[in-house]
XYZ file of C-alpha atoms in Angstrom:
703
model
C 0.000 0.000 0.000
C 1.082 3.531 -0.678
C 1.940 5.699 2.308
C -0.553 8.451 3.090
C 1.894 11.206 2.149
C 2.735 9.624 -1.185
C -0.909 8.909 -1.930
C -1.747 12.553 -1.304
C 1.123 13.507 -3.597
C -0.210 11.272 -6.348
C -3.743 12.632 -6.083
C -2.641 16.269 -5.792
C -0.183 15.892 -8.636
C -2.723 14.283 -10.928
C -5.377 16.883 -10.179
C -2.978 19.803 -10.553
C -1.429 18.454 -13.719
C -4.770 17.689 -15.345
C -6.126 21.106 -14.440
C -3.174 22.835 -16.033
C -3.342 20.720 -19.179
C -0.023 19.006 -18.385
C -1.493 15.519 -18.173
C -3.989 14.210 -20.688
C -7.516 13.949 -19.317
C -9.296 10.642 -19.825
C -10.634 11.758 -23.186
C -8.758 14.174 -25.393
C -11.479 14.430 -28.008
C -12.813 17.697 -26.585
C -9.470 19.376 -25.961
C -8.907 22.709 -27.725
C -6.329 22.619 -30.474
C -3.701 24.417 -28.406
C -3.889 21.857 -25.611
C -1.660 19.442 -27.485
C 1.140 21.822 -28.344
C 4.548 21.724 -26.752
C 4.845 24.163 -23.839
C 6.952 27.220 -24.543
C 10.363 27.098 -22.875
C 12.431 30.183 -22.210
C 16.178 30.618 -22.443
C 16.572 30.746 -18.661
C 14.867 27.335 -18.267
C 18.017 25.458 -19.177
C 21.177 27.491 -19.624
C 23.240 24.397 -20.306
C 20.999 23.340 -23.171
C 21.064 26.841 -24.608
C 24.855 26.664 -24.628
C 24.621 23.653 -26.951
C 22.126 25.188 -29.341
C 24.483 26.991 -31.707
C 25.272 25.693 -35.184
C 28.866 24.908 -34.239
C 27.840 22.978 -31.117
C 25.157 20.952 -32.878
C 27.392 20.222 -35.878
C 30.228 19.105 -33.599
C 27.940 16.832 -31.575
C 26.433 15.342 -34.720
C 29.912 14.498 -36.034
C 30.840 12.807 -32.743
C 27.648 10.767 -32.695
C 28.022 9.832 -36.355
C 31.549 8.582 -35.641
C 30.132 6.281 -32.953
C 27.226 5.200 -35.159
C 29.565 4.310 -38.038
C 31.018 1.552 -35.864
C 27.912 -0.660 -35.969
C 29.222 -3.229 -38.452
C 32.894 -3.413 -37.369
C 32.046 -3.517 -33.659
C 29.324 -6.148 -33.938
C 31.474 -8.220 -36.274
C 33.791 -8.745 -33.321
C 31.008 -10.661 -31.535
C 29.805 -12.624 -34.564
C 30.181 -16.399 -34.608
C 30.417 -17.345 -38.291
C 29.513 -20.987 -37.621
C 26.495 -20.439 -35.384
C 25.478 -17.260 -37.262
C 24.911 -15.627 -33.908
C 26.343 -12.868 -31.756
C 28.168 -14.272 -28.736
C 27.733 -12.565 -25.382
C 31.518 -12.563 -24.988
C 33.538 -13.844 -27.961
C 35.499 -16.986 -27.183
C 33.919 -17.549 -23.770
C 31.079 -19.875 -24.840
C 29.969 -21.513 -28.084
C 26.273 -21.651 -27.230
C 23.774 -19.679 -29.287
C 23.051 -16.437 -27.408
C 19.416 -15.642 -28.163
C 19.107 -12.336 -26.307
C 22.393 -10.921 -27.595
C 21.607 -11.981 -31.170
C 18.109 -10.478 -31.117
C 19.398 -7.167 -29.741
C 22.264 -7.068 -32.259
C 19.866 -7.750 -35.141
C 17.734 -4.851 -33.912
C 20.784 -2.578 -33.970
C 21.668 -3.706 -37.503
C 18.106 -3.055 -38.666
C 18.253 0.442 -37.166
C 21.494 1.069 -39.068
C 20.165 -0.529 -42.288
C 23.146 -2.895 -42.184
C 21.552 -6.323 -41.730
C 22.782 -7.436 -45.173
C 26.327 -7.392 -43.797
C 25.494 -10.553 -41.811
C 23.812 -13.068 -44.169
C 21.605 -15.795 -42.677
C 21.661 -14.261 -39.191
C 17.863 -13.836 -39.013
C 17.259 -17.371 -40.278
C 19.561 -18.650 -37.537
C 17.640 -16.650 -34.923
C 14.326 -18.040 -36.165
C 15.675 -21.581 -35.781
C 17.502 -20.944 -32.475
C 16.353 -22.468 -29.154
C 14.398 -19.465 -27.900
C 11.377 -19.862 -25.660
C 7.984 -18.321 -26.308
C 7.348 -18.125 -22.549
C 10.530 -16.165 -21.803
C 9.249 -12.616 -21.390
C 12.618 -11.074 -22.221
C 13.611 -13.298 -25.128
C 10.203 -13.602 -26.769
C 9.444 -9.905 -27.420
C 13.023 -9.218 -28.522
C 12.928 -12.133 -30.972
C 9.425 -11.345 -32.254
C 10.410 -7.722 -32.854
C 13.617 -8.661 -34.681
C 11.978 -11.311 -36.884
C 8.973 -9.125 -37.715
C 11.175 -6.190 -38.684
C 13.487 -8.421 -40.723
C 10.503 -9.917 -42.585
C 11.523 -13.522 -41.964
C 9.345 -15.852 -44.025
C 7.213 -18.986 -43.630
C 9.783 -21.357 -42.023
C 9.170 -19.796 -38.581
C 5.491 -18.887 -38.984
C 4.063 -21.317 -36.417
C 6.671 -20.488 -33.824
C 6.311 -16.757 -34.343
C 2.532 -17.035 -34.066
C 2.919 -18.979 -30.828
C 5.217 -16.316 -29.423
C 2.738 -13.560 -30.288
C -0.081 -15.509 -28.617
C 2.088 -15.880 -25.514
C 2.737 -12.132 -25.460
C -0.975 -11.388 -25.792
C -1.639 -13.606 -22.790
C 0.773 -11.498 -20.716
C -0.819 -8.140 -21.476
C -1.283 -5.657 -18.610
C -4.542 -5.629 -16.618
C -6.252 -2.576 -15.174
C -7.255 -4.517 -12.082
C -3.584 -4.910 -11.148
C -3.221 -1.094 -11.043
C 0.351 -0.289 -9.967
C 1.210 -3.921 -9.184
C 1.555 -5.095 -12.751
C 3.232 -8.451 -13.297
C 5.613 -6.970 -15.866
C 8.053 -4.117 -15.377
C 7.675 -0.958 -17.438
C 10.636 -2.185 -19.512
C 9.059 -5.547 -20.359
C 5.660 -3.936 -20.936
C 7.304 -1.666 -23.483
C 9.013 -4.564 -25.252
C 5.801 -6.592 -25.309
C 4.080 -3.573 -26.851
C 6.940 -2.895 -29.248
C 6.863 -6.502 -30.493
C 3.107 -6.352 -31.125
C 3.444 -3.038 -32.974
C 6.256 -4.459 -35.113
C 4.062 -7.439 -36.017
C 1.288 -5.035 -37.022
C 3.695 -2.820 -38.997
C 4.883 -5.874 -40.938
C 1.257 -6.776 -41.836
C 1.652 -10.121 -40.082
C -1.514 -10.115 -37.952
C -3.711 -11.862 -40.501
C -0.801 -13.845 -41.972
C 0.002 -15.391 -38.575
C -3.654 -15.991 -37.756
C -3.584 -13.639 -34.772
C -6.890 -12.509 -33.270
C -6.959 -8.858 -34.300
C -9.350 -7.991 -31.475
C -6.977 -9.494 -28.936
C -4.114 -7.533 -30.507
C -6.023 -4.239 -30.353
C -7.160 -4.906 -26.801
C -3.653 -5.753 -25.563
C -2.251 -2.576 -27.085
C -5.069 -0.544 -25.574
C -4.379 -1.932 -22.110
C -0.655 -1.301 -22.511
C -1.440 2.295 -23.435
C -3.738 2.850 -20.460
C -1.453 1.235 -17.898
C 1.579 3.098 -19.241
C -0.279 6.408 -19.125
C -1.342 5.780 -15.544
C 2.186 4.853 -14.464
C 3.616 7.875 -16.253
C 1.155 10.204 -14.528
C 1.937 8.552 -11.197
C 5.683 9.097 -11.586
C 5.183 12.716 -12.652
C 2.950 13.270 -9.642
C 5.715 11.966 -7.377
C 8.125 14.400 -8.973
C 5.725 17.347 -8.713
C 5.422 16.772 -4.947
C 9.150 16.474 -4.356
C 9.261 12.677 -4.230
C 11.865 10.952 -6.440
C 10.479 9.555 -9.677
C 11.875 6.337 -11.159
C 13.594 7.402 -14.391
C 13.360 3.869 -15.804
C 9.599 3.751 -15.311
C 9.265 7.258 -16.733
C 11.279 6.357 -19.844
C 9.515 3.114 -20.686
C 6.015 4.223 -19.677
C 6.509 7.231 -21.933
C 7.777 4.934 -24.697
C 4.721 2.676 -24.506
C 2.303 5.595 -24.215
C 3.765 7.552 -27.142
C 4.321 4.540 -29.422
C 0.797 3.158 -29.064
C -0.766 6.604 -29.213
C 1.055 7.377 -32.458
C -0.244 4.099 -33.952
C -3.838 4.619 -32.832
C -5.295 4.780 -36.368
C -3.688 1.482 -37.301
C -4.852 -0.118 -34.047
C -8.385 1.209 -34.413
C -8.523 -0.469 -37.806
C -8.312 -3.816 -36.008
C -11.560 -3.337 -34.140
C -14.381 -0.938 -33.383
C -14.982 0.502 -29.924
C -18.167 -1.485 -29.261
C -16.318 -4.767 -29.795
C -13.683 -4.170 -27.101
C -14.078 -6.521 -24.162
C -14.197 -5.584 -20.499
C -11.260 -6.180 -18.171
C -12.599 -7.158 -14.774
C -13.046 -3.677 -13.327
C -14.552 -2.138 -16.425
C -13.359 -0.520 -19.615
C -12.719 3.208 -19.574
C -11.591 4.948 -22.708
C -9.788 4.331 -25.944
C -6.383 5.153 -27.357
C -5.827 8.858 -27.835
C -3.127 10.914 -29.484
C -0.156 11.437 -27.151
C -0.530 14.616 -25.114
C 2.583 16.595 -26.012
C 2.593 18.539 -22.748
C 2.577 15.291 -20.826
C 5.401 13.954 -23.009
C 7.437 17.136 -22.596
C 7.082 16.961 -18.824
C 8.126 13.308 -18.862
C 11.244 14.239 -20.835
C 12.041 16.936 -18.273
C 11.829 14.407 -15.451
C 13.782 11.719 -17.299
C 16.646 13.987 -18.345
C 16.553 15.749 -14.984
C 17.422 12.447 -13.308
C 20.600 12.024 -15.357
C 23.816 11.779 -13.349
C 26.794 14.005 -14.051
C 28.595 11.237 -15.949
C 25.761 10.893 -18.487
C 24.151 7.751 -17.046
C 21.084 7.109 -14.888
C 20.861 5.391 -11.507
C 19.393 1.870 -11.487
C 15.610 2.055 -11.394
C 12.935 -0.601 -11.579
C 14.375 -4.046 -12.259
C 13.759 -5.674 -15.618
C 12.035 -8.607 -13.864
C 9.875 -7.508 -10.943
C 8.585 -10.997 -10.193
C 11.201 -13.651 -10.758
C 12.987 -16.254 -8.716
C 15.855 -16.266 -11.163
C 19.101 -14.653 -10.051
C 20.694 -12.085 -12.329
C 24.038 -10.397 -12.608
C 23.493 -6.776 -11.606
C 24.373 -5.697 -15.149
C 21.511 -7.808 -16.493
C 19.027 -6.993 -13.727
C 18.735 -3.286 -14.553
C 18.227 -1.345 -17.760
C 21.420 -0.163 -19.481
C 21.418 3.660 -19.494
C 22.159 4.069 -23.251
C 19.311 1.637 -23.974
C 16.869 3.840 -22.069
C 18.100 6.959 -23.853
C 17.948 5.252 -27.265
C 14.350 4.217 -26.601
C 13.331 7.745 -25.611
C 15.112 9.414 -28.544
C 13.502 7.047 -31.066
C 9.967 7.951 -29.997
C 7.556 9.512 -32.522
C 7.676 12.931 -30.868
C 8.386 16.342 -32.418
C 12.124 16.943 -32.521
C 11.567 20.277 -30.785
C 10.699 18.294 -27.651
C 14.338 17.181 -27.382
C 15.904 20.578 -28.001
C 16.067 21.575 -24.289
C 17.941 18.348 -23.536
C 20.797 18.457 -26.050
C 23.334 19.069 -23.280
C 22.187 15.863 -21.558
C 22.468 13.942 -24.819
C 26.027 15.246 -25.128
C 26.831 13.934 -21.640
C 25.849 10.412 -22.645
C 27.795 10.798 -25.885
C 30.872 11.675 -23.821
C 30.273 8.624 -21.605
C 30.090 6.385 -24.679
C 33.327 7.868 -25.996
C 35.078 7.290 -22.665
C 33.774 3.779 -22.081
C 34.433 2.277 -25.519
C 36.735 -0.516 -24.400
C 39.695 -0.402 -26.707
C 37.369 0.274 -29.610
C 35.712 -3.114 -29.094
C 32.446 -2.109 -27.453
C 30.749 -1.445 -24.119
C 29.685 -3.074 -20.859
C 26.716 -2.175 -18.692
C 27.135 0.968 -16.584
C 25.826 -1.060 -13.632
C 29.009 -3.136 -13.627
C 32.263 -1.906 -12.147
C 34.222 0.350 -14.489
C 37.404 -1.183 -15.785
C 36.309 -4.791 -15.167
C 35.654 -7.339 -17.869
C 35.388 -7.330 -21.631
C 32.734 -5.676 -23.803
C 29.388 -7.473 -24.091
C 27.428 -7.943 -27.302
C 24.034 -6.779 -26.052
C 25.342 -3.659 -24.313
C 27.511 -2.829 -27.340
C 24.497 -3.106 -29.647
C 22.397 -0.926 -27.340
C 25.169 1.669 -27.087
C 25.317 1.803 -30.887
C 21.540 2.167 -31.070
C 21.829 5.063 -28.642
C 24.458 6.767 -30.806
C 22.333 6.241 -33.917
C 19.128 7.566 -32.356
C 20.956 10.560 -30.872
C 22.628 11.281 -34.209
C 19.223 11.411 -35.917
C 17.748 13.720 -33.284
C 20.712 16.110 -33.253
C 20.910 16.019 -37.050
C 17.226 16.892 -37.332
C 17.625 19.767 -34.874
C 20.585 20.983 -36.913
C 18.510 20.728 -40.094
C 15.715 22.743 -38.498
C 18.149 25.448 -37.452
C 19.784 25.763 -40.876
C 16.521 25.721 -42.820
C 15.030 28.339 -40.496
C 18.061 30.590 -40.968
C 17.767 30.531 -44.767
C 13.973 30.572 -44.951
C 13.650 26.954 -46.058
C 10.997 24.472 -45.061
C 11.303 21.107 -43.404
C 10.434 17.811 -44.999
C 7.029 16.209 -44.582
C 5.563 12.853 -45.520
C 6.440 12.057 -49.162
C 3.792 13.371 -51.552
C 4.274 12.986 -55.306
C 1.008 14.715 -56.232
C 2.611 17.931 -57.484
C 5.406 16.080 -59.285
C 2.981 13.786 -61.104
C 0.840 16.796 -62.006
C 3.719 18.664 -63.672
C 3.504 19.073 -67.422
C 6.367 16.988 -68.779
C 8.894 18.280 -71.299
C 10.836 16.386 -73.939
C 14.600 16.061 -73.926
C 17.002 14.534 -76.405
C 16.214 10.900 -75.573
C 13.751 10.919 -72.691
C 11.404 13.213 -70.813
C 12.394 15.438 -67.891
C 10.077 13.712 -65.413
C 11.287 10.253 -66.432
C 14.894 11.285 -65.775
C 14.122 12.938 -62.437
C 12.099 9.896 -61.434
C 14.757 7.329 -62.378
C 17.880 9.210 -61.228
C 16.682 11.107 -58.157
C 13.378 9.831 -56.761
C 13.385 6.057 -57.278
C 16.967 5.395 -56.052
C 15.941 6.996 -52.745
C 12.488 5.449 -52.419
C 12.720 1.996 -54.007
C 15.098 -0.799 -53.147
C 16.809 -2.471 -56.048
C 16.846 0.582 -58.325
C 19.455 0.028 -61.041
C 19.949 3.667 -62.028
C 22.901 5.550 -60.508
C 21.830 8.001 -57.820
C 22.200 11.647 -58.787
C 23.027 14.276 -56.169
C 23.368 17.367 -58.342
C 22.083 18.805 -61.594
C 21.822 21.985 -63.592
C 18.283 22.861 -64.613
C 18.560 25.250 -67.532
C 16.130 26.538 -70.087
C 14.044 29.522 -71.119
C 12.092 31.552 -68.554
C 8.698 30.279 -67.488
C 9.402 26.559 -67.752
C 8.761 25.835 -64.047
C 12.333 25.047 -63.008
C 11.754 26.157 -59.421
C 8.416 24.334 -59.254
C 10.138 21.220 -60.573
C 12.750 21.359 -57.805
C 10.056 21.886 -55.157
C 8.018 18.968 -56.476
C 11.024 16.630 -56.295
C 11.531 17.618 -52.657
C 7.861 16.950 -51.906
C 7.938 13.560 -53.654
C 10.894 12.516 -51.491
C 9.579 14.061 -48.281
C 12.731 16.214 -48.167
C 13.252 19.729 -46.922
C 13.596 22.529 -49.463
C 15.601 25.748 -49.444
C 16.425 28.369 -52.071
C 19.858 30.007 -52.037
C 20.073 33.043 -54.290
C 22.473 35.920 -54.860
C 21.037 37.911 -51.951
C 22.033 35.173 -49.495
C 25.692 35.458 -50.509
C 25.608 39.274 -50.472
C 23.973 39.615 -47.061
C 27.203 40.819 -45.394
C 28.102 43.125 -48.270
C 30.246 42.717 -51.362
C 33.480 43.222 -49.409
C 32.735 40.196 -47.203
C 31.430 37.834 -49.850
C 34.250 35.286 -49.444
C 33.634 34.834 -45.721
C 29.886 34.841 -46.295
C 30.244 32.106 -48.920
C 32.189 29.968 -46.445
C 29.531 30.610 -43.791
C 26.681 29.587 -46.108
C 28.335 26.446 -47.466
C 29.463 25.318 -44.005
C 25.771 25.115 -43.156
C 24.542 23.683 -46.443
C 27.038 20.836 -46.150
C 25.462 19.822 -42.819
C 21.949 19.632 -44.267
C 20.671 16.144 -44.949
C 17.657 14.922 -46.884
C 17.108 18.331 -48.399
C 16.766 19.776 -51.881
C 18.870 22.908 -52.223
C 18.033 25.183 -55.136
C 20.765 27.615 -56.188
C 18.734 30.241 -57.979
C 20.463 32.248 -60.708
C 23.919 32.439 -59.146
C 25.744 32.686 -62.477
C 27.567 35.801 -61.288
C 29.527 33.636 -58.853
C 30.377 30.971 -61.441
C 31.376 33.044 -64.488
C 33.662 31.552 -67.108
C 37.188 32.431 -65.989
C 38.379 32.617 -69.615
C 36.018 35.492 -70.416
C 38.051 38.504 -71.667
C 37.967 41.418 -69.253
C 36.846 39.355 -66.276
C 38.490 40.758 -63.133
C 40.716 38.869 -60.723
C 38.073 39.114 -57.984
C 35.510 37.325 -60.156
C 37.982 34.590 -61.044
C 38.849 34.009 -57.390
C 35.145 33.951 -56.547
C 34.463 31.351 -59.230
C 37.328 29.187 -57.966
C 35.980 29.349 -54.411
C 32.462 28.510 -55.572
C 33.741 25.514 -57.567
C 35.498 24.144 -54.497
C 32.429 24.468 -52.283
C 30.093 22.941 -54.880
C 32.480 20.019 -55.148
C 32.489 19.583 -51.346
C 28.700 19.718 -51.272
C 28.464 17.028 -53.956
C 30.930 14.753 -52.187
C 29.026 14.978 -48.912
C 26.067 13.155 -50.545
C 23.755 14.374 -47.781
C 21.376 16.392 -49.965
C 20.488 17.151 -53.574
C 21.488 20.466 -55.068
C 20.152 21.879 -58.297
C 21.359 24.859 -60.260
C 18.889 26.803 -60.601
C 18.316 24.702 -57.600
C 19.832 22.262 -55.108
C 18.642 19.172 -53.290
C 21.262 16.814 -52.489
C 20.751 17.065 -56.109
C 22.219 20.268 -57.357
C 19.610 22.022 -59.405
C 21.273 25.137 -60.690
C 18.271 26.967 -62.017
C 19.537 29.126 -64.775
C 18.641 30.340 -68.203
C 22.257 30.878 -69.328
C 24.246 27.672 -69.356
C 26.957 29.243 -71.518
C 27.745 31.804 -68.819
C 29.064 29.156 -66.435
C 32.713 28.291 -66.117
C 33.376 24.981 -67.874
C 34.494 23.411 -64.585
C 31.069 24.040 -63.042
C 29.253 21.772 -65.491
C 32.012 19.167 -65.694
C 31.002 15.588 -64.736
C 31.812 14.858 -61.090
C 30.838 18.256 -59.754
C 27.343 18.191 -61.272
C 25.847 14.807 -62.116
C 23.418 15.968 -64.791
C 22.690 18.870 -67.121
C 18.938 18.915 -67.689
C 17.295 21.141 -70.248
C 13.897 22.185 -68.907
C 11.885 22.963 -71.979
C 8.303 23.835 -72.733
C 5.523 21.323 -71.976
C 5.461 18.505 -74.507
C 2.577 17.765 -76.839
C 1.233 14.762 -74.944
C 1.116 16.674 -71.648
C -0.715 19.634 -73.183
C -3.258 17.427 -74.939
C -3.939 15.454 -71.760
C -4.353 18.630 -69.706
C -6.826 20.055 -72.230
C -8.836 16.827 -72.329
C -9.010 16.724 -68.523
C -10.553 20.225 -68.575
C -13.403 19.273 -70.923
C -16.953 18.331 -69.936
C -17.378 14.587 -70.407
C -19.872 14.715 -73.332
C -17.556 16.943 -75.417
C -14.223 15.366 -74.538
C -13.659 12.932 -77.406
C -14.252 15.236 -80.394
C -12.792 18.422 -78.917
C -9.661 16.717 -77.598
C -9.046 15.151 -81.017
C -9.345 18.568 -82.701
C -7.011 20.123 -80.138
C -4.375 17.386 -80.460
C -4.455 17.486 -84.287
C -3.976 21.241 -84.205
C -0.994 20.943 -81.852
C 0.596 18.335 -84.133
C 0.046 20.551 -87.176
C 1.551 23.677 -85.592
C 4.092 22.031 -83.272
C 7.346 22.920 -85.001
C 6.130 26.255 -86.311
C 4.690 27.760 -83.113
C 3.020 25.571 -80.474
C 6.199 23.923 -79.235
C 7.686 27.254 -78.155
C 4.964 28.302 -75.698
C 6.138 28.044 -72.099
C 3.871 26.851 -69.296
C 2.037 30.123 -68.652
C 1.635 30.795 -72.364
C 0.315 27.255 -72.863
C -2.171 27.871 -70.071
C -3.368 31.061 -71.774
C -3.847 29.157 -75.021
C -5.746 26.334 -73.275
C -7.996 28.724 -71.319
C -8.836 30.734 -74.450
C -9.636 27.534 -76.369
C -11.988 26.378 -73.607
C -13.684 29.798 -73.492
C -14.164 29.794 -77.270
C -15.643 26.318 -77.142
C -18.023 27.356 -74.357
C -19.259 30.301 -76.421
C -19.657 28.569 -79.783
C -20.365 25.023 -78.627
C -17.600 23.567 -80.797
C -13.874 23.829 -81.438
C -12.365 24.489 -84.853
C -8.831 24.626 -86.207
C -9.447 28.139 -87.558
C -10.432 29.440 -84.147
C -7.438 27.733 -82.524
C -5.145 29.291 -85.122
C -6.430 32.777 -84.291
C -5.969 32.179 -80.561
C -2.456 30.825 -81.092
C -1.512 33.893 -83.121
C -2.588 36.189 -80.283
C -0.523 34.241 -77.745
C 2.581 33.954 -79.946
C 2.730 37.724 -80.536
C 3.700 38.273 -76.881
C 5.497 34.992 -76.218
C 9.094 34.854 -74.985
C 10.299 32.592 -77.804
C 8.630 34.421 -80.670
C 11.859 35.267 -82.548
C 13.456 32.661 -84.800
C 16.890 33.257 -83.245
C 15.508 32.396 -79.786
C 13.845 29.290 -81.192
C 17.058 28.156 -82.851
C 18.915 28.559 -79.553
C 16.155 26.551 -77.877
C 16.660 23.669 -80.328
C 20.428 23.760 -79.802
C 20.091 23.710 -75.997
C 18.007 20.537 -76.042
C 21.102 18.680 -77.250
C 23.201 19.958 -74.312
C 21.442 17.659 -71.852
C 23.905 15.300 -70.141
C 22.929 12.381 -67.930
């Protein structure tokens, strides 16, 4: 039983927190929109975090974390038994298959997208002697096998393990005396979510209602435990950082997957749980999550670790080494950092992340890995499971810090962050013909598909020059590629480089490129920067311009080699779209292969795209005849006039044709010819010399 003082603290904390909007009320459906926003933090809230919020600090920390994360394959290879296809707890000590270590190592390899480096390791795990009733092994194995998409050979066993996990779900009637620790509850939940993510529920014959119900109970119990721990903290009682971390992890993970879970079953089908059902799964309350992060990071020790909290097994007669009895600090941090929360929620805690990074750097035992922080320092060799969890921590921290760095850089230059991939705008673009293929086909095969589809055979492009006449949607094209990939997007123009004045342009250029090189998963569009890349052989070009061109060439080359974004000229996105209308003005070294992967002529919309757009605008009864007349007219006048209308001019022609048809009830070639003449008289490419240059530029495309 709880002591009277603690019970009062729990009740007072819950009431106070709910009243202030800190803790989610039982139903969030009626909350105002602002109730689920992150609370505003001020600079004085955390001076240490503010000190690690500069570009230099974030970039330095990201590099340190990336250096640790890059060691996933070489470090884990040191534990790999090539005969057993498993990861030994301690290499050379035993030759038995280590189920727990192997499952955790496979999880780390999946996080790092490096599982292919260890062939047959998942098959060996599926066939290994793991037990479905072991509440540590089973969820770890189920999670690893579900994520690795292991096939039919282990179907029955995997299904049995999932059924065993469902039988161990939390119960409301047990209140705070749950049979499983917060850690094991999280891993049970994580395994079930991974099975659902892999679309294995129906395949394995799992009762979808039982799955939804188990996840719902995990969510409710985790939320209650999280609120309880925060209430302790609010009343001056020590909260258990382990329970906070893993209750938050369960709460946020299930809440973020609520739509998928609700698809399993409807509310009126959910069964009762002894003391009655209460409410469903709601979106995570961001204020509650932010407060939980404050408490978790606030409990960190000066060395970057956390004190032992709740044991992994709360009800067990088995004896454990102290290092195995408690959660490894980097494992807890990795779990928290990988949660589906806004990155801004972690910004106040960057200094604490750096502390753990420093601990990992100090404790890497001869470059071979890590041991649990609950064991004596300096004793024993590295262990496979703790090494894998340390690497997962470095990887998760690297992503968080990298995203915060991205946000900072994009905000400084007026860019926008990436969202969920959406190819709607890209697919809606009017395509243009090139020498051998269309623009959209090339962008799709060289930029989009290599980043979104496994097994793409085309070489990945990171940079390109987009050149062509005005009005051909070069900037829109670059933006649509970013949207299709879910990447961020930023435009860098002449004004950005001249912000500190002409006298300081060299230092400003270094400043800008230092930041662009740290962007990742972003499309950078260099918009009309020809003045900084002028041909150095041009007669009369001053020494300053030549030096500027040389400096720009060097930085473009560095940006390409980083392979973190795409940059385009006129435009950049870890493609390099240089959006420009004057390819000839560039120094020859700018467009040389190696610095820019492709030269893409962005021409006027092609005939097929214009005809399709016109047909889509027609009322259904008139579509067939009118679209045929329109297409025949385009074919007849293509080389003489129609081809040379840019997007806006083509839109004027289409709109006028539709208006004429609406007035007269039909469409004729004579009327189209009159409309075309009106548009051509003010078109950009009306002169024959401009049209000849257009034809010549088409041939300059280089893939």
